[in-house]
Structures are given as structure tokens and as C-alpha cells.
Amino acid sequence: DTGVSQNPRHKITKRGQNVTFRCDPISEHNRLYWYRQTLGQGPEFLTYFQNEAQLEKSRLLSDRFSAERPKGSFSTLEIQRTEQGDSAMYLCASSPTSVWSSGNTIYFGEGSWLTVV
Amino acid sequence: EDQVTQSPEALRLQEGESSSLNCSYTVSGLRGLFWYRQDPGKGPEFLFTLYSAGEEKEKERLKATLTKKESFLHITAPKPEDSATYLCAVQAAGTGFQKLVFGTGTRLLVSP
């Protein structure tokens, strides 16, 4: 168990460019989440996958954002035509599916910092 | 709408000076209340999940408790390495997926 892995850790891009972040969840975790965090705030939910199915999307996820999880393994989050307001840390998290509430543990990765200049 | 309020926003302690962080919440039925620790520039590190009022969990110098309206994170004899932001989040009950709703955190600084 190597934890949730995110790449790249840091990305600086010019406004209008596209960026893609990758997340490798903990093996055998079939639930995967993306959150966004800005300075001084708590993480905000963006989207959720169970296996390869994207089951939930926040209103924060504009049309410029797209997330995929092919084959239910790693996931990518793409931001098209980046804007300065997209600057934030993008966090990926994963958890196992558990019938019992006592198994409800959600682990976060180290995050991918995006700076749009 | 589910809400989480954490207090204080920032807390400065001397090494060994015990204290408590507060997390007040409103949620339409609670599935779980989560505590995380976050170091600068890093992702949240999982600490505890609490499920029902009266439940308590401990890990080293940290102890989390839960009532129907709030949770406390008690820090006993803190050390400088406990300095971090502590985040609280709630997950509402219900069928299917329920997102975590986070507070803005308490920034803890422990001085030697």
C-alpha cells in the first residue's frame, strides 16, 4: 500500500492552456474522488467515481473540466482553457466500498498545485 | 445545506500545554465525521472517523469526541511536530454517494 499518488505535484501554465492531472488510488479502492482546495479554505468536492463510472459531479465542475477513470484504475482530471481562478491545489482521494460504516475511511493524496499565470 | 464551522481559526500553544479544537456541524443525518491533519503544501492526512454521539477515538496525543452537534479534538501535551492545520469534515447519511463537507480548519502552532 503506497498511498494515493498524484502527478504532477506542481504545474505552472499560461492562461488559456490545457492541463491534465493524474491520480493513482490505493490499490483495490474502487471509490475515487477529486477535490479542490484554495489557500485558507477546506477542500471542496468536485467529482466522484465508483469503479469506472462517474456518479457525481459538483456544480463547481464547469464545462472546461473533465474527469475520467478508464478501467476503474487511475483517473485523470483535465482543465481546458485555464483561467487564473483555476489556480488551486487539486486533491485526489480514494476509499474502499464497505457495507459497514466502520470501514468508511477516505485517504487523500499529496495534491497537485496549479498556478495559472 | 450541510455546514461545518471550526474554531478557533488559529491556536498557539506552548509545548506541553493541552487544549481542544472545536468542530460544530449541521447535517441532515450524520454518516460520519472525519478529522484530518494537513501540513503546508501537502494533502490531508486521515486521523479519525466518528460515527455516533458519545464515540471517542484516540491516537497518540490526540483524542476525538463526538456529540450530536459538535466534535472536539483534544490535544494532550502537544509537541512542536503537532503543528499543522486540523480539518474537520462531515458526510451526510443517505443512499449512494455522499460528499465530504469540510470546515476551513484550525491552524495549530506549538512552540518549544
mmCIF file of C-alpha atoms in Angstrom, chain A residues 9 33 35 37 40-43 45 48 56 89 91 101-110 113, chain B residues 31-32 34 36 38 41-46 49 51 87 91 96-97 99-105:
data_model
loop_
_atom_site.group_PDB
_atom_site.id
_atom_site.type_symbol
_atom_site.label_atom_id
_atom_site.label_comp_id
_atom_site.label_asym_id
_atom_site.label_seq_id
_atom_site.Cartn_x
_atom_site.Cartn_y
_atom_site.Cartn_z
ATOM 1 C CA ARG A 9 2.877 17.803 -7.929
ATOM 2 C CA TYR A 33 -12.784 11.456 -5.569
ATOM 3 C CA TYR A 35 -11.474 17.860 -4.539
ATOM 4 C CA GLN A 37 -8.555 23.472 -2.227
ATOM 5 C CA GLY A 40 -7.156 29.186 3.776
ATOM 6 C CA GLN A 41 -10.114 27.041 2.757
ATOM 7 C CA GLY A 42 -11.061 23.439 3.249
ATOM 8 C CA PRO A 43 -11.216 21.078 0.272
ATOM 9 C CA PHE A 45 -15.822 18.323 -3.701
ATOM 10 C CA TYR A 48 -16.737 11.012 -7.661
ATOM 11 C CA GLU A 56 -21.488 12.559 -9.092
ATOM 12 C CA MET A 89 -4.490 22.535 -5.217
ATOM 13 C CA LEU A 91 -6.652 16.697 -4.424
ATOM 14 C CA SER A 101 -19.919 2.193 8.285
ATOM 15 C CA SER A 102 -16.857 1.330 10.339
ATOM 16 C CA GLY A 103 -14.936 0.842 7.116
ATOM 17 C CA ASN A 104 -15.565 4.360 5.901
ATOM 18 C CA THR A 105 -12.043 5.765 5.583
ATOM 19 C CA ILE A 106 -11.117 8.202 2.844
ATOM 20 C CA TYR A 107 -7.437 8.747 2.053
ATOM 21 C CA PHE A 108 -6.093 11.784 0.224
ATOM 22 C CA GLY A 109 -3.051 12.156 -1.986
ATOM 23 C CA GLU A 110 -0.441 14.903 -1.667
ATOM 24 C CA TRP A 113 -0.703 22.510 -7.268
ATOM 25 C CA ARG B 31 -22.965 9.153 8.348
ATOM 26 C CA GLY B 32 -19.523 10.086 9.639
ATOM 27 C CA PHE B 34 -13.817 12.969 9.827
ATOM 28 C CA TYR B 36 -7.647 15.215 9.109
ATOM 29 C CA GLN B 38 -2.772 18.897 6.896
ATOM 30 C CA GLY B 41 1.669 22.223 0.816
ATOM 31 C CA LYS B 42 0.516 18.646 1.412
ATOM 32 C CA GLY B 43 -2.698 16.697 1.219
ATOM 33 C CA PRO B 44 -4.879 15.957 4.270
ATOM 34 C CA GLU B 45 -3.711 13.038 6.386
ATOM 35 C CA PHE B 46 -6.501 10.891 7.793
ATOM 36 C CA THR B 49 -13.779 8.834 11.628
ATOM 37 C CA TYR B 51 -19.998 7.700 13.598
ATOM 38 C CA LEU B 87 -9.558 19.859 9.249
ATOM 39 C CA GLN B 91 -20.531 13.109 5.474
ATOM 40 C CA GLY B 96 -25.467 6.289 -2.584
ATOM 41 C CA PHE B 97 -22.563 8.685 -2.537
ATOM 42 C CA LYS B 99 -19.531 14.020 -0.357
ATOM 43 C CA LEU B 100 -17.362 15.271 2.467
ATOM 44 C CA VAL B 101 -18.131 18.849 3.531
ATOM 45 C CA PHE B 102 -15.100 20.454 5.148
ATOM 46 C CA GLY B 103 -14.609 23.307 7.550
ATOM 47 C CA THR B 104 -11.868 25.868 6.985
ATOM 48 C CA GLY B 105 -9.606 24.292 9.581
#
